[in-house]
Tab-separated table of C-alpha atoms in Angstrom:
chain	number	residue	atom	x	y	z
A	1450	MET	CA	0.000	0.000	0.000
A	1451	THR	CA	1.310	3.466	-0.898
A	1452	LEU	CA	0.921	6.194	1.675
A	1453	ILE	CA	-0.043	9.632	0.326
A	1454	ARG	CA	0.318	12.443	2.822
A	1455	VAL	CA	-0.791	16.069	2.660
A	1456	PRO	CA	1.426	18.308	4.824
A	1457	ALA	CA	-0.170	19.555	8.012
A	1458	GLY	CA	-1.245	23.177	8.423
A	1459	SER	CA	-3.018	25.028	5.657
A	1460	GLY	CA	-3.550	21.881	3.595
A	1461	ALA	CA	-1.302	23.279	0.854
A	1462	PRO	CA	2.277	22.034	0.456
A	1463	GLY	CA	4.453	23.211	3.318
A	1464	ASP	CA	5.064	26.954	3.501
A	1465	LEU	CA	4.401	27.568	-0.176
A	1466	ARG	CA	4.811	31.300	-0.698
A	1467	ALA	CA	4.478	31.773	-4.434
A	1468	ILE	CA	3.424	30.093	-7.671
A	1469	ARG	CA	4.809	31.247	-11.020
A	1470	LEU	CA	2.999	30.130	-14.159
A	1471	LEU	CA	4.778	30.438	-17.524
A	1472	ILE	CA	2.714	29.528	-20.611
A	1473	ILE	CA	4.406	29.010	-23.991
A	1474	PRO	CA	2.003	28.567	-26.948
A	1475	VAL	CA	3.278	26.087	-29.534
A	1476	PHE	CA	2.010	26.698	-33.069
A	1477	ASN	CA	2.341	24.630	-36.223
A	1478	MET	CA	4.594	27.039	-38.124
A	1479	HIS	CA	4.635	24.755	-41.197
A	1480	ASP	CA	0.879	25.191	-41.613
A	1481	PRO	CA	-0.090	28.441	-43.416
A	1482	SER	CA	-2.953	28.870	-40.949
A	1483	HIS	CA	-0.523	28.607	-38.007
A	1484	GLN	CA	-2.887	26.390	-36.020
A	1485	PRO	CA	-1.955	26.088	-32.321
A	1486	ARG	CA	-0.850	22.603	-31.289
A	1487	GLN	CA	-0.536	22.871	-27.516
A	1488	LEU	CA	0.388	24.983	-24.512
A	1489	SER	CA	3.799	24.206	-23.063
A	1490	ILE	CA	3.653	25.075	-19.369
A	1491	VAL	CA	6.242	25.605	-16.642
A	1492	MET	CA	4.874	25.995	-13.117
A	1493	THR	CA	7.281	26.895	-10.298
A	1494	PHE	CA	6.481	26.513	-6.588
A	1495	ALA	CA	8.643	28.571	-4.228
A	1496	SER	CA	10.354	26.339	-1.630
A	1497	PRO	CA	7.413	24.057	-0.833
A	1498	ARG	CA	9.576	21.967	1.570
A	1499	LEU	CA	7.739	18.724	0.920
A	1500	SER	CA	8.591	15.459	2.628
A	1501	ARG	CA	8.552	12.061	0.955
A	1502	HIS	CA	5.013	11.035	-0.077
A	1503	ASP	CA	3.648	14.584	0.304
A	1504	VAL	CA	1.133	15.663	-2.337
A	1505	LEU	CA	2.555	18.143	-4.844
A	1506	VAL	CA	-0.475	18.793	-7.082
A	1507	THR	CA	-3.916	17.444	-7.951
A	1508	LEU	CA	-6.264	17.740	-10.945
A	1509	PRO	CA	-9.919	16.671	-11.264
A	1510	LYS	CA	-10.450	13.962	-13.869
A	1511	MET	CA	-13.904	15.230	-14.800
A	1512	ILE	CA	-15.580	18.598	-14.279
A	1513	GLY	CA	-19.268	17.865	-14.612
A	1514	ASN	CA	-19.368	15.834	-17.808
A	1515	VAL	CA	-16.240	17.457	-19.272
A	1516	PRO	CA	-12.896	15.613	-19.127
A	1517	SER	CA	-9.901	17.604	-17.945
A	1518	GLN	CA	-6.430	17.038	-19.374
A	1519	GLN	CA	-5.731	13.328	-18.918
A	1520	TYR	CA	-2.103	13.642	-17.875
A	1521	GLY	CA	-0.448	10.253	-17.386
A	1522	LYS	CA	2.395	9.166	-15.118
A	1523	ASP	CA	5.092	10.599	-17.378
A	1524	SER	CA	3.209	13.692	-18.574
A	1525	LEU	CA	4.492	15.863	-15.716
A	1526	GLN	CA	8.240	16.367	-15.227
A	1527	ALA	CA	9.403	17.855	-11.917
A	1528	PHE	CA	12.761	19.376	-10.926
A	1529	ASP	CA	14.224	21.025	-7.832
A	1530	ASN	CA	17.714	22.097	-6.663
A	1531	MET	CA	18.831	18.458	-6.590
A	1532	GLY	CA	17.787	17.795	-10.185
A	1533	MET	CA	14.959	15.602	-11.402
A	1534	LEU	CA	12.234	15.015	-8.824
A	1535	GLU	CA	10.480	11.698	-9.356
A	1536	LEU	CA	6.699	11.756	-8.988
A	1537	ALA	CA	4.167	9.020	-8.358
A	1538	VAL	CA	0.527	9.160	-9.418
A	1539	SER	CA	-2.616	7.930	-7.705
A	1540	ASP	CA	-6.264	8.224	-8.733
A	1541	ALA	CA	-8.906	9.091	-6.161
A	1542	THR	CA	-12.644	9.029	-6.945
A	1543	ASN	CA	-12.533	11.974	-9.353
A	1544	GLU	CA	-9.047	13.288	-8.798
A	1545	ARG	CA	-5.559	12.509	-10.039
A	1546	VAL	CA	-2.889	13.091	-7.404
A	1547	TRP	CA	0.867	13.545	-7.906
A	1548	PHE	CA	3.143	13.137	-4.885
A	1549	VAL	CA	6.904	13.332	-4.462
A	1550	LYS	CA	9.062	10.251	-3.924
A	1551	ARG	CA	11.664	12.143	-1.920
A	1552	ALA	CA	11.944	15.339	0.109
A	1553	THR	CA	12.213	18.483	-2.004
A	1554	CYS	CA	15.101	20.936	-1.956
A	1555	GLY	CA	14.461	24.584	-2.878
A	1556	ASP	CA	11.995	25.627	-5.573
A	1557	VAL	CA	10.092	22.921	-7.444
A	1558	SER	CA	9.488	23.327	-11.174
A	1559	LEU	CA	6.775	21.351	-12.976
A	1560	GLN	CA	6.780	21.035	-16.781
A	1561	PHE	CA	3.979	19.637	-18.958
A	1562	ASN	CA	2.010	20.157	-22.179
A	1563	ALA	CA	-1.739	20.823	-22.436
A	1564	LEU	CA	-3.550	19.842	-25.650
A	1565	PRO	CA	-6.813	21.278	-27.010
A	1566	ARG	CA	-9.771	18.916	-26.749
A	1567	PRO	CA	-11.270	17.751	-30.069
A	1568	VAL	CA	-15.029	18.407	-30.216
A	1569	ASP	CA	-17.762	17.800	-32.789
A	1570	ALA	CA	-21.546	17.840	-33.114
A	1571	ASP	CA	-21.780	14.766	-30.873
A	1572	THR	CA	-19.933	16.432	-27.977
A	1573	PRO	CA	-22.551	17.082	-25.269
A	1574	PRO	CA	-22.740	20.548	-23.697
A	1575	GLY	CA	-21.226	20.885	-20.241
A	1576	PRO	CA	-19.226	23.287	-18.069
A	1577	ARG	CA	-17.214	25.592	-20.349
A	1578	VAL	CA	-13.800	24.709	-18.933
A	1579	ASP	CA	-11.953	22.546	-21.472
A	1580	LEU	CA	-9.142	23.826	-23.686
A	1581	ARG	CA	-10.368	24.222	-27.261
A	1582	GLU	CA	-8.713	25.336	-30.469
A	1583	GLN	CA	-10.688	27.856	-32.493
A	1584	PHE	CA	-9.965	30.381	-35.220
A	1585	GLY	CA	-6.212	29.919	-34.849
A	1586	GLY	CA	-6.164	30.256	-31.062
A	1587	ILE	CA	-6.707	28.320	-27.835
A	1588	LEU	CA	-9.197	29.149	-25.081
A	1589	GLY	CA	-9.852	27.300	-21.818
A	1590	VAL	CA	-10.005	27.460	-18.029
A	1591	GLY	CA	-7.254	26.678	-15.537
A	1592	SER	CA	-9.292	24.049	-13.685
A	1593	SER	CA	-9.145	21.740	-16.722
A	1594	PHE	CA	-5.406	21.824	-17.414
A	1595	LEU	CA	-3.453	23.221	-14.417
A	1596	PRO	CA	-2.529	20.699	-11.694
A	1597	LEU	CA	-2.367	22.705	-8.457
A	1598	PRO	CA	-1.684	22.138	-4.738
A	1599	PRO	CA	-4.535	20.435	-2.853
A	1600	ASN	CA	-7.253	21.878	-0.654
A	1601	ARG	CA	-9.301	24.298	-2.721
A	1602	ASN	CA	-10.754	25.917	0.384
A	1603	SER	CA	-7.424	26.758	2.008
A	1604	ASP	CA	-7.332	30.184	3.656
A	1605	ALA	CA	-3.564	30.479	3.150
A	1606	GLN	CA	-2.493	33.377	0.914
A	1607	TYR	CA	0.081	33.034	-1.872
A	1608	GLU	CA	1.253	35.259	-4.704
A	1609	SER	CA	0.472	33.794	-8.109
A	1610	THR	CA	2.266	35.193	-11.155
A	1611	ILE	CA	1.117	34.558	-14.731
A	1612	GLU	CA	3.460	35.115	-17.694
A	1613	TRP	CA	3.372	34.225	-21.387
A	1614	ASP	CA	6.312	33.592	-23.729
A	1615	LEU	CA	5.410	34.466	-27.339
A	1616	GLY	CA	8.940	34.147	-28.686
A	1617	GLN	CA	7.911	31.401	-31.124
A	1618	SER	CA	4.381	32.613	-31.865
A	1619	PRO	CA	3.146	34.093	-35.175
A	1620	TYR	CA	2.991	37.856	-35.606
A	1621	GLY	CA	-0.231	39.292	-34.198
A	1622	THR	CA	-0.609	36.705	-31.436
A	1623	ARG	CA	-2.231	38.171	-28.320
A	1624	THR	CA	-2.762	36.770	-24.838
A	1625	VAL	CA	-5.399	37.293	-22.186
A	1626	CYS	CA	-6.686	35.785	-18.973
A	1627	SER	CA	-9.476	36.752	-16.603
A	1628	PHE	CA	-6.977	38.861	-14.631
A	1629	GLY	CA	-5.470	40.876	-17.474
A	1630	GLU	CA	-4.175	41.166	-21.032
A	1631	GLY	CA	-0.642	40.935	-22.371
A	1632	THR	CA	2.342	38.735	-21.620
A	1633	GLY	CA	2.600	39.837	-17.989
A	1634	PRO	CA	3.724	39.416	-15.362
A	1635	ILE	CA	0.203	39.504	-13.918
A	1636	ARG	CA	0.160	39.062	-10.146
A	1637	ARG	CA	-2.672	38.124	-7.820
A	1638	LYS	CA	-2.808	37.079	-4.172
A	1639	GLY	CA	-5.018	34.276	-2.917
A	1640	SER	CA	-5.105	30.546	-2.328
A	1641	PRO	CA	-3.521	28.176	-4.874
A	1642	SER	CA	-7.025	27.649	-6.248
A	1643	LEU	CA	-6.820	31.201	-7.631
A	1644	LEU	CA	-5.268	29.733	-10.780
A	1645	ARG	CA	-8.062	27.199	-11.248
A	1646	ASP	CA	-10.716	29.778	-11.995
A	1647	PRO	CA	-9.443	32.205	-14.674
A	1648	VAL	CA	-10.032	31.814	-18.402
A	1649	PHE	CA	-6.820	31.706	-20.491
A	1650	GLY	CA	-6.702	32.617	-24.183
A	1651	VAL	CA	-4.011	32.999	-26.853
A	1652	GLY	CA	-4.078	33.577	-30.606
A	1653	PRO	CA	-5.310	36.255	-33.035
A	1654	LEU	CA	-7.724	37.519	-30.393
A	1655	ARG	CA	-10.155	40.357	-30.995
A	1656	ARG	CA	-11.811	42.420	-28.302
A	1657	LEU	CA	-14.594	44.954	-27.871
A	1658	VAL	CA	-14.401	47.393	-24.955
A	1659	ASN	CA	-17.538	49.255	-23.886
A	1660	ASN	CA	-17.011	52.219	-21.561
A	1661	ASP	CA	-20.484	53.690	-22.018
A	1662	LYS	CA	-22.248	54.743	-18.820
A	1663	THR	CA	-25.490	52.843	-19.338
A	1664	PRO	CA	-28.026	51.455	-16.841
A	1665	SER	CA	-25.998	48.245	-16.720
A	1666	GLY	CA	-23.258	50.254	-15.026
A	1667	ALA	CA	-25.621	50.878	-12.137
A	1668	LEU	CA	-26.188	47.130	-11.890
A	1669	PHE	CA	-22.417	46.620	-11.641
A	1670	ASN	CA	-22.092	49.258	-8.913
A	1671	VAL	CA	-24.645	47.525	-6.720
A	1672	PHE	CA	-22.363	44.543	-6.298
A	1673	CYS	CA	-18.805	45.634	-7.087
A	1674	ALA	CA	-18.386	49.199	-5.839
A	1675	SER	CA	-14.868	48.469	-4.591
A	1676	GLU	CA	-13.701	46.291	-7.485
A	1677	ALA	CA	-11.768	48.210	-10.124
A	1678	ASP	CA	-10.633	45.304	-12.327
A	1679	PRO	CA	-12.239	45.065	-15.769
A	1680	TYR	CA	-14.890	42.406	-16.231
A	1681	ARG	CA	-14.203	40.136	-19.225
A	1682	ILE	CA	-16.626	38.100	-21.303
A	1683	PHE	CA	-15.077	35.367	-23.457
A	1684	LEU	CA	-16.950	34.081	-26.503
A	1685	ARG	CA	-16.380	30.815	-28.281
A	1686	GLU	CA	-18.323	28.928	-30.903
A	1687	THR	CA	-19.331	25.353	-30.194
A	1688	PRO	CA	-20.788	22.679	-32.488
A	1689	ARG	CA	-23.831	22.265	-30.245
A	1690	GLY	CA	-25.403	24.045	-27.290
A	1691	ASN	CA	-25.644	27.582	-25.952
A	1692	GLY	CA	-24.927	28.841	-22.455
A	1693	GLY	CA	-22.362	30.236	-20.077
A	1694	THR	CA	-20.120	29.419	-17.122
A	1695	ALA	CA	-18.883	32.051	-14.671
A	1696	PHE	CA	-15.312	32.402	-13.422
A	1697	ARG	CA	-13.328	35.048	-11.539
A	1698	ARG	CA	-14.187	38.522	-12.909
A	1699	SER	CA	-15.287	36.892	-16.161
A	1700	PHE	CA	-17.391	34.256	-17.812
A	1701	MET	CA	-17.328	32.083	-20.909
A	1702	PHE	CA	-20.282	32.274	-23.278
A	1703	GLU	CA	-20.687	29.475	-25.824
A	1704	TYR	CA	-22.926	29.726	-28.857
A	1705	ASP	CA	-23.812	27.538	-31.808
A	1706	LYS	CA	-25.373	28.212	-35.188
A	1707	ASP	CA	-28.835	28.534	-33.613
A	1708	ILE	CA	-27.863	31.577	-31.560
A	1709	LEU	CA	-29.851	34.050	-33.668
A	1710	ARG	CA	-32.968	31.887	-33.588
A	1711	LEU	CA	-32.638	31.677	-29.779
A	1712	GLU	CA	-31.666	35.313	-29.298
A	1713	ARG	CA	-34.347	35.863	-26.649
A	1714	PHE	CA	-32.451	33.514	-24.329
A	1715	VAL	CA	-29.108	35.298	-24.619
A	1716	PHE	CA	-29.871	38.206	-22.271
A	1717	PRO	CA	-30.849	36.095	-19.219
A	1718	VAL	CA	-27.794	33.882	-19.691
A	1719	LEU	CA	-25.438	36.870	-19.882
A	1720	ALA	CA	-27.083	38.544	-16.881
A	1721	HIS	CA	-27.018	35.323	-14.855
A	1722	GLU	CA	-23.333	34.626	-15.483
A	1723	MET	CA	-22.313	38.207	-14.652
A	1724	VAL	CA	-24.207	38.131	-11.369
A	1725	HIS	CA	-22.354	34.891	-10.489
A	1726	ASN	CA	-19.407	37.032	-9.375
A	1727	TRP	CA	-21.099	38.916	-6.537
A	1728	PRO	CA	-23.956	37.450	-4.480
A	1729	LEU	CA	-21.952	34.236	-4.193
A	1730	LEU	CA	-21.413	31.853	-1.307
A	1731	ASN	CA	-18.062	30.123	-1.235
A	1732	LYS	CA	-18.461	26.625	-2.649
A	1733	GLU	CA	-19.102	23.806	-0.193
A	1734	SER	CA	-17.054	20.716	-1.009
A	1735	ASP	CA	-20.241	18.641	-1.394
A	1736	GLY	CA	-22.081	21.254	-3.458
A	1737	SER	CA	-24.703	21.608	-0.719
A	1738	ASN	CA	-25.178	25.345	-1.339
A	1739	ASP	CA	-25.437	25.144	-5.135
A	1740	ASP	CA	-29.228	25.578	-5.185
A	1741	LEU	CA	-28.958	28.688	-3.021
A	1742	ASP	CA	-26.222	30.148	-5.216
A	1743	THR	CA	-28.049	29.580	-8.488
A	1744	GLY	CA	-31.305	30.889	-7.001
A	1745	ASP	CA	-29.538	34.023	-5.793
A	1746	GLU	CA	-28.042	34.621	-9.220
A	1747	ASN	CA	-31.312	33.989	-11.030
A	1748	TRP	CA	-33.209	36.402	-8.787
A	1749	TYR	CA	-30.731	39.244	-9.208
A	1750	SER	CA	-30.186	38.696	-12.917
A	1751	GLU	CA	-33.948	38.715	-13.533
A	1752	ASP	CA	-35.100	41.307	-10.945
A	1753	ASP	CA	-32.195	43.751	-10.983
A	1754	ALA	CA	-31.263	43.607	-14.637
A	1755	ALA	CA	-34.817	43.468	-15.874
A	1756	ALA	CA	-36.692	45.837	-13.614
A	1757	ARG	CA	-34.552	47.906	-11.257
A	1758	PHE	CA	-32.305	49.306	-13.954
A	1759	GLY	CA	-34.658	49.493	-16.896
A	1760	LEU	CA	-32.817	46.957	-19.054
A	1761	ARG	CA	-36.017	44.994	-19.624
A	1762	ASN	CA	-39.682	45.783	-19.105
A	1763	LYS	CA	-42.261	44.344	-16.731
A	1764	LYS	CA	-43.566	41.936	-19.370
A	1765	TYR	CA	-40.108	40.405	-19.682
A	1766	LEU	CA	-39.807	40.046	-15.899
A	1767	LEU	CA	-43.226	38.398	-15.691
A	1768	GLY	CA	-42.251	35.889	-18.372
A	1769	GLU	CA	-38.984	34.991	-16.649
A	1770	LEU	CA	-40.639	34.601	-13.245
A	1771	ASN	CA	-43.250	32.271	-14.697
A	1772	SER	CA	-40.575	30.341	-16.574
A	1773	TYR	CA	-38.629	29.561	-13.400
A	1774	LEU	CA	-41.720	28.841	-11.294
A	1775	SER	CA	-43.256	26.614	-13.962
A	1776	GLY	CA	-39.908	24.876	-14.421
A	1777	TYR	CA	-39.769	24.122	-10.708
A	1778	TYR	CA	-43.311	22.881	-10.137
A	1779	THR	CA	-43.444	20.742	-13.319
A	1780	ASN	CA	-40.037	19.133	-12.767
A	1781	PRO	CA	-40.377	15.326	-12.482
A	1782	VAL	CA	-37.488	15.199	-9.964
A	1783	ILE	CA	-38.850	18.009	-7.766
A	1784	LYS	CA	-38.343	15.879	-4.617
A	1785	MET	CA	-34.658	15.222	-5.339
A	1786	THR	CA	-32.276	16.449	-2.626
A	1787	ASN	CA	-29.725	19.192	-3.256
A	1788	GLU	CA	-26.873	16.738	-2.810
A	1789	GLU	CA	-28.265	14.333	-5.403
A	1790	ALA	CA	-29.205	17.120	-7.829
A	1791	THR	CA	-25.653	18.493	-7.687
A	1792	ARG	CA	-24.108	15.059	-8.154
A	1793	ARG	CA	-26.338	14.152	-11.108
A	1794	SER	CA	-26.534	17.545	-12.824
A	1795	TRP	CA	-24.618	16.598	-15.954
A	1796	GLU	CA	-26.189	13.164	-16.368
A	1797	GLU	CA	-29.794	14.162	-15.603
A	1798	PRO	CA	-30.911	17.451	-17.214
A	1799	ASN	CA	-33.933	17.659	-14.909
A	1800	ALA	CA	-31.568	17.689	-11.923
A	1801	LEU	CA	-29.662	20.615	-13.426
A	1802	ARG	CA	-32.871	22.536	-14.097
A	1803	LEU	CA	-34.055	21.812	-10.554
A	1804	ARG	CA	-30.986	23.491	-9.033
A	1805	TYR	CA	-31.771	26.711	-10.886
A	1806	SER	CA	-35.526	26.825	-10.359
A	1807	ARG	CA	-35.760	25.565	-6.765
A	1808	GLY	CA	-33.119	27.959	-5.460
A	1809	PHE	CA	-34.923	30.797	-7.237
A	1810	THR	CA	-38.264	29.843	-5.661
A	1811	TYR	CA	-36.653	29.532	-2.226
A	1812	LEU	CA	-35.210	33.056	-2.501
A	1813	LEU	CA	-38.671	34.405	-3.340
A	1814	LYS	CA	-40.024	32.747	-0.207
A	1815	VAL	CA	-37.236	33.993	2.079
A	1816	GLY	CA	-37.495	37.502	0.648
A	1817	ALA	CA	-41.197	37.647	1.489
A	1818	GLN	CA	-40.683	36.193	4.976
A	1819	VAL	CA	-37.896	38.619	5.901
A	1820	TRP	CA	-39.860	41.601	4.601
A	1821	GLU	CA	-42.959	40.631	6.590
A	1822	LYS	CA	-41.079	39.703	9.791
A	1823	THR	CA	-39.212	43.025	9.913
A	1824	ALA	CA	-42.113	45.179	8.696
A	1825	GLY	CA	-40.093	46.194	5.649
A	1826	ARG	CA	-36.898	47.126	7.505
A	1827	THR	CA	-34.955	44.208	6.011
A	1828	SER	CA	-35.099	42.729	2.524
A	1829	ILE	CA	-33.320	39.919	0.740
A	1830	ASP	CA	-30.931	42.626	-0.513
A	1831	SER	CA	-29.767	43.312	3.039
A	1832	ILE	CA	-28.831	39.670	3.566
A	1833	VAL	CA	-27.018	39.371	0.242
A	1834	TYR	CA	-25.091	42.623	0.809
A	1835	GLU	CA	-24.054	41.421	4.266
A	1836	LEU	CA	-22.590	38.244	2.762
A	1837	LEU	CA	-20.980	40.254	-0.028
A	1838	GLU	CA	-19.241	42.499	2.493
A	1839	ARG	CA	-17.954	39.431	4.323
A	1840	LYS	CA	-16.556	38.181	1.025
A	1841	ARG	CA	-14.873	41.536	0.278
A	1842	ARG	CA	-13.243	41.590	3.717
A	1843	GLY	CA	-11.919	38.064	3.248
A	1844	LYS	CA	-14.241	36.595	5.874
A	1845	SER	CA	-16.171	33.351	5.716
A	1846	HIS	CA	-19.153	33.420	3.350
A	1847	MET	CA	-20.312	29.835	3.392
A	1848	LEU	CA	-23.693	28.167	3.790
A	1849	GLN	CA	-23.211	28.248	7.565
A	1850	ASP	CA	-22.979	32.059	7.435
A	1851	TRP	CA	-26.192	32.246	5.415
A	1852	LEU	CA	-27.972	30.082	7.995
A	1853	ILE	CA	-26.686	32.211	10.887
A	1854	ILE	CA	-28.228	35.283	9.242
A	1855	ILE	CA	-31.463	33.430	8.461
A	1856	GLU	CA	-31.774	32.305	12.092
A	1857	ARG	CA	-31.194	35.872	13.239
A	1858	GLU	CA	-33.926	37.185	10.934
A	1859	LEU	CA	-36.463	34.341	10.911
A	1860	GLY	CA	-35.618	32.224	13.928
A	1861	HIS	CA	-34.878	28.512	13.925
A	1862	THR	CA	-37.931	27.919	11.735
A	1863	GLY	CA	-36.086	29.643	8.882
A	1864	VAL	CA	-33.142	27.256	9.294
A	1865	ASP	CA	-35.469	24.242	9.367
A	1866	GLU	CA	-37.166	25.419	6.177
A	1867	TYR	CA	-33.810	25.703	4.424
A	1868	HIS	CA	-32.974	22.100	5.328
A	1869	ASP	CA	-36.460	21.029	4.225
A	1870	MET	CA	-35.849	22.674	0.854
A	1871	ALA	CA	-32.422	21.016	0.563
A	1872	ASN	CA	-34.049	17.642	1.284
A	1873	GLY	CA	-36.634	18.023	-1.459
A	1874	VAL	CA	-39.656	19.395	0.426
A	1875	LEU	CA	-41.891	21.531	-1.807
A	1876	VAL	CA	-41.217	25.285	-1.602
A	1877	VAL	CA	-44.198	27.655	-1.913
A	1878	PRO	CA	-43.626	31.429	-1.616
A	1879	PRO	CA	-46.375	33.518	0.016
A	1880	ALA	CA	-48.623	35.559	-2.236
A	1881	ASP	CA	-46.878	38.824	-1.297
A	1882	PHE	CA	-43.529	37.618	-2.597
A	1883	PRO	CA	-40.847	40.191	-3.625
A	1884	PRO	CA	-42.145	40.836	-7.181
A	1885	ALA	CA	-45.339	42.132	-5.553
A	1886	LYS	CA	-43.572	45.507	-5.555
A	1887	TYR	CA	-44.058	45.409	-9.345
A	1888	LYS	CA	-47.792	44.807	-8.742
A	1889	MET	CA	-47.553	41.117	-9.548
A	1890	LYS	CA	-49.515	38.484	-7.676
A	1891	LEU	CA	-48.653	34.848	-7.144
A	1892	VAL	CA	-51.550	32.590	-8.165
A	1893	ARG	CA	-51.837	28.832	-8.483
A	1894	GLN	CA	-52.077	27.308	-11.954
A	1895	ASP	CA	-51.992	23.527	-12.309
A	1896	GLN	CA	-49.772	22.252	-15.134
A	1897	GLU	CA	-48.631	18.870	-16.379
A	1898	VAL	CA	-45.329	17.467	-15.174
A	1899	LEU	CA	-42.657	17.893	-17.847
A	1900	GLU	CA	-41.911	14.382	-19.047
A	1901	PHE	CA	-39.308	13.319	-21.574
A	1902	VAL	CA	-40.800	10.191	-23.095
A	1903	PHE	CA	-37.411	8.912	-24.222
A	1904	SER	CA	-34.083	8.571	-22.471
A	1905	GLN	CA	-32.529	12.017	-22.076
A	1906	ASP	CA	-29.185	10.463	-22.934
A	1907	SER	CA	-30.592	10.278	-26.469
A	1908	ILE	CA	-29.624	13.954	-26.825
A	1909	ASN	CA	-25.979	12.957	-26.431
A	1910	THR	CA	-26.040	9.667	-28.364
A	1911	ARG	CA	-28.049	11.322	-31.200
A	1912	ARG	CA	-30.405	8.311	-31.358
A	1913	ILE	CA	-33.854	7.993	-29.772
A	1914	ARG	CA	-33.655	5.338	-27.075
A	1915	GLY	CA	-36.132	4.240	-24.428
A	1916	LEU	CA	-39.209	5.642	-26.180
A	1917	LYS	CA	-42.274	5.244	-23.959
A	1918	PRO	CA	-44.954	3.194	-25.765
A	1919	GLY	CA	-48.286	4.957	-26.104
A	1920	SER	CA	-46.831	8.386	-25.356
A	1921	ARG	CA	-47.815	11.413	-27.428
A	1922	ALA	CA	-44.439	11.307	-29.164
A	1923	ASP	CA	-44.986	7.629	-29.998
A	1924	GLN	CA	-48.460	8.385	-31.325
A	1925	ALA	CA	-47.082	11.306	-33.353
A	1926	GLY	CA	-44.683	8.992	-35.182
A	1927	LEU	CA	-41.413	9.181	-33.255
A	1928	LYS	CA	-39.652	5.809	-33.512
A	1929	GLU	CA	-37.102	3.987	-31.408
A	1930	GLY	CA	-33.707	4.457	-33.075
A	1931	ASP	CA	-34.642	7.641	-34.955
A	1932	LYS	CA	-31.546	9.730	-35.587
A	1933	ILE	CA	-31.516	13.206	-34.055
A	1934	LEU	CA	-30.221	15.517	-36.767
A	1935	GLU	CA	-30.149	18.725	-34.733
A	1936	SER	CA	-30.686	19.805	-31.170
A	1937	SER	CA	-30.141	23.056	-29.375
A	1938	PHE	CA	-30.795	24.220	-25.866
A	1939	PHE	CA	-29.709	26.568	-23.116
A	1940	ILE	CA	-28.639	24.791	-19.951
A	1941	GLY	CA	-31.106	25.551	-17.176
A	1942	LYS	CA	-33.792	26.920	-19.508
A	1943	PRO	CA	-36.650	24.949	-21.105
A	1944	ALA	CA	-35.603	25.719	-24.665
A	1945	THR	CA	-34.923	22.325	-26.193
A	1946	THR	CA	-35.764	21.681	-29.817
A	1947	LEU	CA	-35.204	18.513	-31.800
A	1948	ARG	CA	-35.199	17.762	-35.504
A	1949	ARG	CA	-35.100	14.258	-36.870
């Protein structure tokens, strides 16, 4: 049996003080189009002082349904002041772990190559994290290709430096990451996980900067009054699927050829991903606060962006509210727990939709309860701003902190109702829920449960499987084994269309 040990203390290797990341794009210079082949990466850890069998770095094997870089035993080469540092590899449940076979001496340098992931029309949509080649460049997120020290939730602070070497790149090559543009050095302080979250891009990049003072600027100021860094939106085309994933001070928006036909869904996705950055609880390791996070983001992206700042009218807000509420109450897995919904999100689309709609409905309920209990002195805004200030000051902003505030405002009943929601108990907001300020009223309307009458995995396999006999689709002529020629959808929104 091999013993793998994480050094005591912060959970990160020893007294790690700094991480330097050097990225060298490698292009095919013999190809007239100069297509990028890979990213050659050198990562240096300042004097980690690891003992034999200590963990150096880890990398998730899958992020949702998206594979990360599948580095093998010999893919990573390590060196320190004594020369080559031999590494051993072990696979945990969803994590690949590299540990040192001897004590380290001085700085440790890790060298490896990251390759773009091939994708086609059969690649299912998922978290937008993988490295992809497009239009002569490469775009991806650190979590999919950067092995980093363990313990994502470590409170220890390190200085991370990002640099690019374009010495062998074609003329006109540009670089960018969520933290800044250019070859660097770009420096940030935080835990080692800081490098997991930014988007990295290199190639003939083009950008559009908008400095107009529009109503959306007021939306930004609500949540980021003290944050001066630019906010970056990265766009990339994908063979299938539309949607976004939020990262630090940025998000990735993916679109396919149906984007113009589905234009009405673009605004809520953009608003949702932007709001991800502010009213955000720190991630629990088991994903137990995911419903609350997504509900928070949905409420502020729909309420604030649509109504408070005049970006959309009341009719739009009404439609979005009904979309989320209908999506929640007609979901066939409405009784699924938060833990199960998080675990199954990328294998069961209904579970993913449930996380968005249930958290949204819960926030409507809490908002109404807090407003009534305090006679209008406290709103859901007050709670979110309190958590946001804790985040800005570097204090804990976890689910536990949310529950402490809820108990203060609503008593232990409020805490019990959160746990009921997390365990799949039906959530029903009172009639005077927050949108009542827009003269809207919550009324009951019975609807059919949304039922896919074929296996939802058919969307990924591109063949109809598990068709339910006697269903409307069966009666309409859909056949087992029919080939799906096209499909498009926004994750979290009921906008699926099929052509066969």
